[in-house]
Coordinates of C-alpha atoms in Angstrom, one line a residue:
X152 CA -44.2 -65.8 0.9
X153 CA -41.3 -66.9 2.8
X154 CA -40.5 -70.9 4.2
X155 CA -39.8 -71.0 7.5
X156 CA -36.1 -71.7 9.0
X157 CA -35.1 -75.6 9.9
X158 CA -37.3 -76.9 7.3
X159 CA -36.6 -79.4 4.8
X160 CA -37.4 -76.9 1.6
X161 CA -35.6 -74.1 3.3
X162 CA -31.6 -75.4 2.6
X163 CA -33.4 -76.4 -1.1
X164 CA -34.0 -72.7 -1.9
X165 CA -31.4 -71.1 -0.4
X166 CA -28.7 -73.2 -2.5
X167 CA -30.5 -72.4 -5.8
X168 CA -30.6 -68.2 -4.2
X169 CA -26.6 -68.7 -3.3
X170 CA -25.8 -70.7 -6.7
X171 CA -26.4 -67.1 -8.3
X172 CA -24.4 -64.9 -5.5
X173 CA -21.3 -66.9 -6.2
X174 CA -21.2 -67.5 -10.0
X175 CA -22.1 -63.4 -9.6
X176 CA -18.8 -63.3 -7.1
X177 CA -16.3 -65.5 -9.4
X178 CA -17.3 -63.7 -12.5
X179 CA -16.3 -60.5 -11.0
X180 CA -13.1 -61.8 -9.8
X181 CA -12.1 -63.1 -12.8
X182 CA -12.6 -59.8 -14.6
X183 CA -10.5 -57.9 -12.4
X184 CA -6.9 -56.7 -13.8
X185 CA -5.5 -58.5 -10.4
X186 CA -6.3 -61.6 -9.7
X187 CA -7.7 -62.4 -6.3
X188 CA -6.9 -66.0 -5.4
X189 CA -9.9 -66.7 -3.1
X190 CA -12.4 -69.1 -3.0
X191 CA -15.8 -69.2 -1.3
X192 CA -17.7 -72.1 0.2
X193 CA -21.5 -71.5 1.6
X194 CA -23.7 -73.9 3.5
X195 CA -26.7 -72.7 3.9
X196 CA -26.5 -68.8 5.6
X197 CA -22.8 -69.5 6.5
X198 CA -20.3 -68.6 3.5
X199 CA -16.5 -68.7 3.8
X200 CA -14.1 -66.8 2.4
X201 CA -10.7 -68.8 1.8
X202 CA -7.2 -67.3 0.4
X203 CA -4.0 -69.2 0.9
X204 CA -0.7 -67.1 0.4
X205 CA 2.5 -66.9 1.7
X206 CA 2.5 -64.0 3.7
X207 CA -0.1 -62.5 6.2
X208 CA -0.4 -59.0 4.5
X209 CA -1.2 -60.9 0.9
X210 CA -3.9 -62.6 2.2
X211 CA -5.5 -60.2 4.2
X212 CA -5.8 -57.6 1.3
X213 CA -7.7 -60.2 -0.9
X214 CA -9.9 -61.6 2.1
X215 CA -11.0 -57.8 2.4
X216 CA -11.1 -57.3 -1.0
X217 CA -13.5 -60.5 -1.9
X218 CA -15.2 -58.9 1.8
X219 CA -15.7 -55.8 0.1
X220 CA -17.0 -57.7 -3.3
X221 CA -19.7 -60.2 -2.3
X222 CA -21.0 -57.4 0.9
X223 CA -21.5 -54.9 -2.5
X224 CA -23.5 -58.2 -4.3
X225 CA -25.4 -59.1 -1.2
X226 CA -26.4 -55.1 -1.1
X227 CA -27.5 -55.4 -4.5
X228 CA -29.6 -58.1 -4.2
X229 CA -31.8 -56.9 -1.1
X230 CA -29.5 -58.4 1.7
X231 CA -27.6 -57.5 4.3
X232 CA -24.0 -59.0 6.2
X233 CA -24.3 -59.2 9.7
X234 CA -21.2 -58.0 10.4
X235 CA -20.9 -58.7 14.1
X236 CA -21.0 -62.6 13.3
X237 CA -17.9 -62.5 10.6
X238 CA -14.8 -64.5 12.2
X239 CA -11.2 -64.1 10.9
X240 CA -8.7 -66.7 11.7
X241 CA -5.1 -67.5 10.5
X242 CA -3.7 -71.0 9.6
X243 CA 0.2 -71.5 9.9
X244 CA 3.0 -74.0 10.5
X245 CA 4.8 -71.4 11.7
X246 CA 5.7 -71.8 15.6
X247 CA 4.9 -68.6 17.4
X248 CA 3.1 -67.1 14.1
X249 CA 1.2 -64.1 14.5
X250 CA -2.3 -63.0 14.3
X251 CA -2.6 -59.7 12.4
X252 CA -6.7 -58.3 12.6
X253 CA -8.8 -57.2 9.5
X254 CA -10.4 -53.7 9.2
X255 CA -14.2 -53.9 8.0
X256 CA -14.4 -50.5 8.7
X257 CA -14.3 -49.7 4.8
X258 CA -17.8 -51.8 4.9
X259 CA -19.3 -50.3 8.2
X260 CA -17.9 -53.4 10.0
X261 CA -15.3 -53.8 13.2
X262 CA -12.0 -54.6 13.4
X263 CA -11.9 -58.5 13.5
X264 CA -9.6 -60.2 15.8
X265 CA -8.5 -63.2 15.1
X266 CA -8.8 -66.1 17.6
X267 CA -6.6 -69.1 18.5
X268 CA -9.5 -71.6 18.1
X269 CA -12.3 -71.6 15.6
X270 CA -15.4 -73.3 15.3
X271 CA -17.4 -74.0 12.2
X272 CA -20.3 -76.4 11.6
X273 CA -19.5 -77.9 14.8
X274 CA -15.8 -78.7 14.0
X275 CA -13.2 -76.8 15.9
X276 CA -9.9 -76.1 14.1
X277 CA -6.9 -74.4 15.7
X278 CA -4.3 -72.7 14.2
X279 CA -2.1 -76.0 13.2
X280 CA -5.0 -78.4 12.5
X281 CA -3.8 -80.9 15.1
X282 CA -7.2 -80.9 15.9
X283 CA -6.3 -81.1 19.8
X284 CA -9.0 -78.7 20.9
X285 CA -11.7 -80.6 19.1
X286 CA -10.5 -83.6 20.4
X287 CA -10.4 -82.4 24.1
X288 CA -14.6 -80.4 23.4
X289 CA -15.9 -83.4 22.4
X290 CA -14.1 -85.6 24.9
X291 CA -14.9 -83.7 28.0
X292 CA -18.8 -83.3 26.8
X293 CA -19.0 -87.3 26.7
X294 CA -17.5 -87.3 30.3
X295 CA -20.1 -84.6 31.1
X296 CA -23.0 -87.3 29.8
X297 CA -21.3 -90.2 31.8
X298 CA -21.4 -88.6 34.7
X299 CA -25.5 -87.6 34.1
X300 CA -25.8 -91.4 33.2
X301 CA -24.9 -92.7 36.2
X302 CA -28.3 -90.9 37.5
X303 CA -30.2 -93.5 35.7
X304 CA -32.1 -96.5 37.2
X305 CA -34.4 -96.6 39.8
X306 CA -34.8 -96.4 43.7
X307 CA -33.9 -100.6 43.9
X308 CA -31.2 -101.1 41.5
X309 CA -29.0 -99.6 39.2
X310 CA -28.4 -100.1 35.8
X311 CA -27.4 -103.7 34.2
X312 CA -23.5 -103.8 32.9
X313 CA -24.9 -104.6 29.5
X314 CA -27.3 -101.4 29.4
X315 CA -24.7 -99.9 30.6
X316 CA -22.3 -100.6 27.4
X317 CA -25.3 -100.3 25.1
X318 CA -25.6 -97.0 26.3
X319 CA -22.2 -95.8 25.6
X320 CA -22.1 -97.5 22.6
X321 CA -25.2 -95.5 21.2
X322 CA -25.0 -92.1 22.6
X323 CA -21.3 -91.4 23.7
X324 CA -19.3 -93.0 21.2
X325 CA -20.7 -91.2 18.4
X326 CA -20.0 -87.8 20.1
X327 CA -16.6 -88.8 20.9
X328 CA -15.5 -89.2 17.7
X329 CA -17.5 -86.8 15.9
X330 CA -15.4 -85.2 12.5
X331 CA -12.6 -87.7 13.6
X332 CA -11.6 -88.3 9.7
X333 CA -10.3 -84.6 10.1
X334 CA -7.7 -85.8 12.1
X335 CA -7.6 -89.7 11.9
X336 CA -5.0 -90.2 8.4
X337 CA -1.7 -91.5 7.6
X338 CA 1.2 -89.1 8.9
X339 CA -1.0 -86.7 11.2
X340 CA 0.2 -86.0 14.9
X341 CA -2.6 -88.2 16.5
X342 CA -1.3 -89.5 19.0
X343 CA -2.8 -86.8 21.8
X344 CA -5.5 -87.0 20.4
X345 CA -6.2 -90.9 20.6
X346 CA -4.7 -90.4 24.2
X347 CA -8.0 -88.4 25.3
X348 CA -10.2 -90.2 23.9
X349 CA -8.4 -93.4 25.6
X350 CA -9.1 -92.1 28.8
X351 CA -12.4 -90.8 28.1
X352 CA -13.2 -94.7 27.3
X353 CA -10.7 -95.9 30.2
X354 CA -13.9 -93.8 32.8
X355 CA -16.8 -95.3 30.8
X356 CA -15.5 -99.0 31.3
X357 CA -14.8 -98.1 35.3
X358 CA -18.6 -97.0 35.3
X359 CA -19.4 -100.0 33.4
X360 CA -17.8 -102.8 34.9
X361 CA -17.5 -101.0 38.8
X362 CA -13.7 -101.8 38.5
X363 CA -11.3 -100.0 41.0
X364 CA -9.8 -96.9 39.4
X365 CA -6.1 -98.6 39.7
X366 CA -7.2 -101.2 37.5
X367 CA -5.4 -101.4 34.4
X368 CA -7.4 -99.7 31.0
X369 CA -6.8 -102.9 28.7
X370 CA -8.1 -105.3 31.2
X371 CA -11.6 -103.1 31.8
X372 CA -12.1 -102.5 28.3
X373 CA -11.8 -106.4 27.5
X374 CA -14.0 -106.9 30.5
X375 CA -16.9 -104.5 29.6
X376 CA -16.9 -105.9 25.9
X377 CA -15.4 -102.3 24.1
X378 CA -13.2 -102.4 21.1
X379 CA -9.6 -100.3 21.5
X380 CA -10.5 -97.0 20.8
X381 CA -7.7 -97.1 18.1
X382 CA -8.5 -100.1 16.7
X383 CA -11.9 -99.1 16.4
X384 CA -11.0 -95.3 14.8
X385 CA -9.4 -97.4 12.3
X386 CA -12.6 -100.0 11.4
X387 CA -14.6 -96.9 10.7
X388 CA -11.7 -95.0 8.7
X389 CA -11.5 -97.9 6.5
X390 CA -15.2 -98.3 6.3
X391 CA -15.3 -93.9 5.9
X392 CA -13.0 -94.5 2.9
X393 CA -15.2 -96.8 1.1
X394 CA -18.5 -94.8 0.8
X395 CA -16.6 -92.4 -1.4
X396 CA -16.9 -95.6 -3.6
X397 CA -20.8 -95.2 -3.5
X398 CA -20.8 -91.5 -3.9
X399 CA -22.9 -89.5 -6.5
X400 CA -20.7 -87.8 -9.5
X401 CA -21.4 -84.5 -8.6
X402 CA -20.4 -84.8 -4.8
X403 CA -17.4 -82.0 -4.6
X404 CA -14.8 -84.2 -3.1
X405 CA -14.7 -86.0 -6.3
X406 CA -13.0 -83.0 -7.6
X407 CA -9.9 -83.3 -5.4
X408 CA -9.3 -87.0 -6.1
X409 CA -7.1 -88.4 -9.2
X410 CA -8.4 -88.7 -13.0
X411 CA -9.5 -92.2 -12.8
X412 CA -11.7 -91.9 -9.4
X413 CA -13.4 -88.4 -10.3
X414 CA -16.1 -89.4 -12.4
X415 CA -15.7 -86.7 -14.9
X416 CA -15.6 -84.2 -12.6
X417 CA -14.4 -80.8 -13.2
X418 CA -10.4 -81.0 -11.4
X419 CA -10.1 -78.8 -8.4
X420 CA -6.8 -76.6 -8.7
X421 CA -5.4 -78.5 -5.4
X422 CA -6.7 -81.9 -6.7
X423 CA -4.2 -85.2 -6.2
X424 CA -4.7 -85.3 -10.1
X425 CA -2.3 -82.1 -10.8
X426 CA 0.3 -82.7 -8.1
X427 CA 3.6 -84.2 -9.4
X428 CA 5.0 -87.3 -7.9
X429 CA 7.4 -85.7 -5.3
X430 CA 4.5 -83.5 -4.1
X431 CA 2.1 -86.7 -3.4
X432 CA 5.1 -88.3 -1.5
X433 CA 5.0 -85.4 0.9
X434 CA 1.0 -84.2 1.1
X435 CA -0.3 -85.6 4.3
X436 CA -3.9 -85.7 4.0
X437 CA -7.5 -87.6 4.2
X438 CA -8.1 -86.9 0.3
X439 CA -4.7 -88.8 -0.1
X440 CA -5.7 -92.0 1.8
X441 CA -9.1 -91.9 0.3
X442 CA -7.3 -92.1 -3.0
X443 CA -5.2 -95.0 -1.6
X444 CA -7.9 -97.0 -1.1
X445 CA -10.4 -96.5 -3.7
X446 CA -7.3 -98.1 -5.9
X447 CA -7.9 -101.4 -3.7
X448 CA -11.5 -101.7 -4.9
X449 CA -12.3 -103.9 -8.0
X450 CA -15.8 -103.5 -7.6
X451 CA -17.9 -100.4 -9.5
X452 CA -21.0 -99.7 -7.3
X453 CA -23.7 -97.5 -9.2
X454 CA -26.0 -96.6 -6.2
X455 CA -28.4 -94.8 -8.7
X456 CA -28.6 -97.1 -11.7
X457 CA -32.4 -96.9 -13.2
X458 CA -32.5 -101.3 -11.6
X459 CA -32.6 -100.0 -8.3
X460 CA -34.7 -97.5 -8.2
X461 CA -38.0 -98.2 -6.2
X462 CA -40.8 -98.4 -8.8
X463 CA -38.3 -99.0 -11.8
X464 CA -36.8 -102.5 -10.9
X465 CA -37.9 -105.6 -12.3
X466 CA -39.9 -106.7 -9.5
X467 CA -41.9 -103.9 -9.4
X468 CA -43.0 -104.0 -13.4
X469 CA -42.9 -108.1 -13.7
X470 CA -44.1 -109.6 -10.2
X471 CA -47.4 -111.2 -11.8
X472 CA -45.0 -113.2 -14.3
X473 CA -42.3 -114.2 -12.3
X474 CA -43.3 -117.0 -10.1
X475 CA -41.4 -118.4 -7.1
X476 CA -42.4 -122.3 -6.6
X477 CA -41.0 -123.2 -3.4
X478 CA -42.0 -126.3 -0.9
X479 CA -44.5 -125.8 1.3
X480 CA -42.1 -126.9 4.5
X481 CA -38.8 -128.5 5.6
X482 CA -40.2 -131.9 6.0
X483 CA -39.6 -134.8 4.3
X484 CA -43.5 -135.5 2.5
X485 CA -43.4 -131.7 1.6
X486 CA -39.7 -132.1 -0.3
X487 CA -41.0 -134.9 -2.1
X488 CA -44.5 -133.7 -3.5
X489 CA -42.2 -130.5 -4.5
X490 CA -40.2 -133.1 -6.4
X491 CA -42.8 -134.6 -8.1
X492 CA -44.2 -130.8 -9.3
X493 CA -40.4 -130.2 -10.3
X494 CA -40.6 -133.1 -12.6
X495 CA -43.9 -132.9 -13.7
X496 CA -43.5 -128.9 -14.4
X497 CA -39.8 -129.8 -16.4
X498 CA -41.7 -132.6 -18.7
X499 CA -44.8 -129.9 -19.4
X500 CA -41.5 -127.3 -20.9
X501 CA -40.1 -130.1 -22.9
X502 CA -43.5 -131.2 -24.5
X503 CA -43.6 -127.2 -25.9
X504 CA -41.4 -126.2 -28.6
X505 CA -41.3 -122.3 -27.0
X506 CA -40.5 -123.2 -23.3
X507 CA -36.9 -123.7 -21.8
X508 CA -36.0 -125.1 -18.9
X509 CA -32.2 -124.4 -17.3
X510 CA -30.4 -126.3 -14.7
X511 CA -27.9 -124.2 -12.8
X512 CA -25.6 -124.5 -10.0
X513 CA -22.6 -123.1 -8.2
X514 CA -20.1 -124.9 -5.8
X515 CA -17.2 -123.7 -3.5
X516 CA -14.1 -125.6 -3.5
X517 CA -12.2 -125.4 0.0
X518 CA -9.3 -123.7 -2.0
X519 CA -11.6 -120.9 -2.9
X520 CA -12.0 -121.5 -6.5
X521 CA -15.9 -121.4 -8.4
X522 CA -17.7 -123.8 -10.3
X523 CA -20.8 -122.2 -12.0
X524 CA -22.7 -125.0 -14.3
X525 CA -25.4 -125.1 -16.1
X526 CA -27.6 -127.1 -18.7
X527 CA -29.9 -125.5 -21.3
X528 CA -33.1 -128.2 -22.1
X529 CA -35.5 -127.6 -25.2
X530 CA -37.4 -130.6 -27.1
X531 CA -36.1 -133.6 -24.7
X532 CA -32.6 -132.8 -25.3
X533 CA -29.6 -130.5 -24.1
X534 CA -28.7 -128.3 -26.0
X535 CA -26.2 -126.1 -24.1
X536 CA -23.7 -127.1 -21.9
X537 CA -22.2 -124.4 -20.3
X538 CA -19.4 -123.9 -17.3
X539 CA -17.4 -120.4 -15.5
X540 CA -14.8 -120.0 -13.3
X541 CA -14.0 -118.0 -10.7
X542 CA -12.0 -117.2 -7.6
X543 CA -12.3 -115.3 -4.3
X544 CA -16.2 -114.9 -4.6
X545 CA -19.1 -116.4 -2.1
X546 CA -21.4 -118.9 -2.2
X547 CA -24.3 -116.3 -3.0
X548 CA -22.1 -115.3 -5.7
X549 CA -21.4 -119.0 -7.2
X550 CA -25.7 -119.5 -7.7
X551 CA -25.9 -115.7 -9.3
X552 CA -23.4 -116.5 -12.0
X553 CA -24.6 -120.1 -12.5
X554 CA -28.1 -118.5 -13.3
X555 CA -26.3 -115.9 -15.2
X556 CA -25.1 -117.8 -17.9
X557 CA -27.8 -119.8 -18.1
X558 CA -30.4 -117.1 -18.7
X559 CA -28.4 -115.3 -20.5
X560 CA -28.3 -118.0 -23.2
X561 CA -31.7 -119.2 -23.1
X562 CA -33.2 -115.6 -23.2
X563 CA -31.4 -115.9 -26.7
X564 CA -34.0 -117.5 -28.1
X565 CA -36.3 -115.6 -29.8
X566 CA -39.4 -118.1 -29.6
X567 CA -39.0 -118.2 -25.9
X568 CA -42.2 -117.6 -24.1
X569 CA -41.7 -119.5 -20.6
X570 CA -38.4 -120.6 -19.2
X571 CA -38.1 -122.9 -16.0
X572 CA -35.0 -121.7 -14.1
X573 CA -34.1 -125.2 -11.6
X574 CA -32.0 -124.0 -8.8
X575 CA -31.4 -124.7 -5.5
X576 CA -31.0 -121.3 -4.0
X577 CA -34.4 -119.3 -4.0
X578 CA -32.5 -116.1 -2.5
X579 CA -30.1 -115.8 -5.7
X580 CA -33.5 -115.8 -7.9
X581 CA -34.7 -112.9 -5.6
X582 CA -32.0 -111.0 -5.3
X583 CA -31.8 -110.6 -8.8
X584 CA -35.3 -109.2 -9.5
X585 CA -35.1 -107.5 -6.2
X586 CA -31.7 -105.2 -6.9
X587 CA -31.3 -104.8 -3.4
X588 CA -27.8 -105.5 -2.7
X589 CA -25.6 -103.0 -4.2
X590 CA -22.8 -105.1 -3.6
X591 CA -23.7 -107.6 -6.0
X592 CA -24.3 -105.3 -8.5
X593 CA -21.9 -106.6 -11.0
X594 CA -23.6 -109.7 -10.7
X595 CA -27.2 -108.7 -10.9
X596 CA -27.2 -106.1 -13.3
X597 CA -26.2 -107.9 -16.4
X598 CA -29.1 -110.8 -15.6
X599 CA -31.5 -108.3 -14.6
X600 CA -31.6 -106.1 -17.7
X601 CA -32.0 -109.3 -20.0
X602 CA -35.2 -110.7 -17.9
X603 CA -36.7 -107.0 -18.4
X604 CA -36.1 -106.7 -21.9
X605 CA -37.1 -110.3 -22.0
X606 CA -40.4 -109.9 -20.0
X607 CA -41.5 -106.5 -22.5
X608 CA -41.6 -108.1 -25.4
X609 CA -44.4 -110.6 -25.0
X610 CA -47.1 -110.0 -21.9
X611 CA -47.4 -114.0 -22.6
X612 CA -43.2 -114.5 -21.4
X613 CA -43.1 -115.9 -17.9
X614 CA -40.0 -117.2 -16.0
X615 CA -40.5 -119.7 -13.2
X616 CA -38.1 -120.6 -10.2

């Protein structure tokens, strides 16, 4: 009973097949009186072979032999090579390198030649990785689809200018710069590249705008509302860089970054973490900027922490005793009979010796700096005055700290059974039962964990906003 190809369980079972096919291969490599330095990559049915030596003849004899190795563990197991599809190609800085074959006849395959370009998982890579042949593929297909655009309308009119853009926007920008973090980094020979791809976006704004083609690129581009395609590679680079922020511990770049950003993951034997000084200096690279810029972020995301799961937050378990009391509308009458609710709901708290009632609020000063405040009422009195600093944070942020520290020290008390929270920003209150913004999570997580374990202990605990 087999699953068919293309399906979403298909790539599932295939990795836990191919986890066993390459711990088989690395075992028997390392048990070998010679070391092969090779290392093999798979995704899916298309595994990769990689050795990185000094000299063409070194590398060949341990691409064959590790050939030779995983064909005789694929045999074993009920599987066959298709030998016809293997590849072999050569990277060099060398200029004028050359490009030695590799006999499979040993293993009933041909004589591979190497070619100048390669293409894998729809990347092309040439001999250098400058990348210039990808650039140029992907480049002349969106020209291809520009030209088929300008087919579209109907037998009155053509297109609008604006649909126009939206439609280059959505469907040729993304091909354009498809993989463009392969080549897009600090130090790499781009500028050919961003060159192409200028006057790939130089022939959409002409189509756009219906601009003479002597007009000047700058001026269309401004016209037809489109970004500089540099400027623009470098607001999703920056953007690119940050997701590695949000990525899962076991994700296999985190093995080529430093100590402190690899969430105790096992060190790759090229990772930025066992290069010396000198060598960082030099290395020209994506990993490297990546690195670079994860040291710029102060915030931690955890993007599967158990408060964020759907089904596990606090919403989800408490929504029956966690009540939003809101005015009915904007208008005058309607603010003033939520008023006299307000008032009548804060005397009802102070009359009971287990309900609380907490005042919070945040301001922004125009120089940036935070004032949370809060005041902590039980039995007609105050009794907790509390007050946080902060700089460089939002508005948003101001109202979740202020409710912060004022939850945090009335759900201190251990004869608590109802606390009034009186704020004047409903969407702090929800965001923190909600967990929906991972980028407040240093905010919300603290608060949101002591409403939970303050809402288990008593089904008769409520908390009112």
């Amino acid at each position: 009973m087999g699953v068919g190809q293309g399906l979403a369980l298909s790539s599932i079972l295939s990795a836990i097949y191919l986890v066993l096919i390459i711990k088989t291969f690395k075992k028997r490599k390392e048990n070998l009186k010679e070391k092969i330095q090779t290392d093999i990559l798979s995704f899916v049915d298309d595994g990769l072979l990689i050795s990185q030596e000094k000299s063409y003849e070194l590398s060949s004899a341990f691409l064959l032999s590790s050939y030779n190795m995983i064909s005789k563990i694929l045999t074993d197991l009920g599987l066959v090579i298709e030998h016809s599809k293997s590849e072999v190609f050569h990277l060099t800085r060398a200029c004028n390198p050359p490009n030695p074959p590799i006999d499979l006849t040993s293993v009933r395959g041909p004589i591979l030649q190497p070619k100048l370009t390669w293409r894998y998982l729809g990347f092309f890579f040439d001999r250098k990785l400058n990348f210039h042949h990808h650039v140029y593929h992907y480049a002349t297909k969106c020209l291809s689809t520009l030209h088929a655009m300008k087919m579209l309308g109907n037998s009155l009119r053509g297109l609008l200018p604006t649909q126009k853009r939206l439609l280059y926007r959505t469907c040729i920008v993304p091909i354009a710069l498809y993989g463009f973090q392969l080549w897009f980094f600090k130090g790499a020979p781009m500028v050919k590249n961003i060159t192409e791809l200028k006057k790939m976006q130089w022939r959409a704004a002409l189509w756009i705008t219906g601009a003479f083609r002597i007009s000047p690129s700058e001026g269309v581009e401004a016209i037809a509302g489109l970004i500089s395609i540099n400027l623009h590679l470098r607001k999703l680079n920056r953007r690119y860089h940050l997701r590695y922020a949000t990525m899962p511990p076991s994700h296999a770049i985190n093995s080529l970054l430093d100590k402190h950003q690899n969430k105790n993951q096992h060190q790759h034997k090229f990772a930025l973490a066992n290069l010396t000084q000198k060598q960082k200096m030099k290395l020209k690279s994506p990993i490297k900027d990546v690195s670079e810029r994860l040291n710029e972020i102060k915030d931690k995301f955890d993007p599967f922490h158990i408060l964020f799961h759907p089904g596990l937050r606090v919403v989800d378990h408490f929504s029956s005793r966690i009540v939003f009391h809101s005015p009915a509308s904007s208008s005058d009458k309607a603010l003033f009979d939520h008023s006299l609710k307000l008032n009548l709901a804060f005397n009802e708290t102070q009359n009971s010796s287990k309900d609380i009632a907490v005042i919070s609020d945040g301001s922004v000063k125009a120089v940036g700096s935070v004032t949370a405040v809060a005041y902590i009422w039980k039995d007609n009195k105050v009794i907790a005055q509390l007050k946080a600093h902060a700089n460089n944070i939002t508005p948003l942020e101001a109202e979740l700290m202020a409710i912060r520290i004022s939850l945090t020290h009335a759900l201190e008390d251990s004869e608590a059974q109802q606390v009034l929270v009186i704020t004047d920003s409903f969407e702090a209150g929800k965001k923190i039962i909600s967990s929906g913004d991972q980028h407040l999570q240093k905010s919300i997580i603290p608060i949101a964990e002591k409403i939970k374990e303050f809402l288990s202990k008593d089904r008769r605990n409520f908390i009112h906003f």
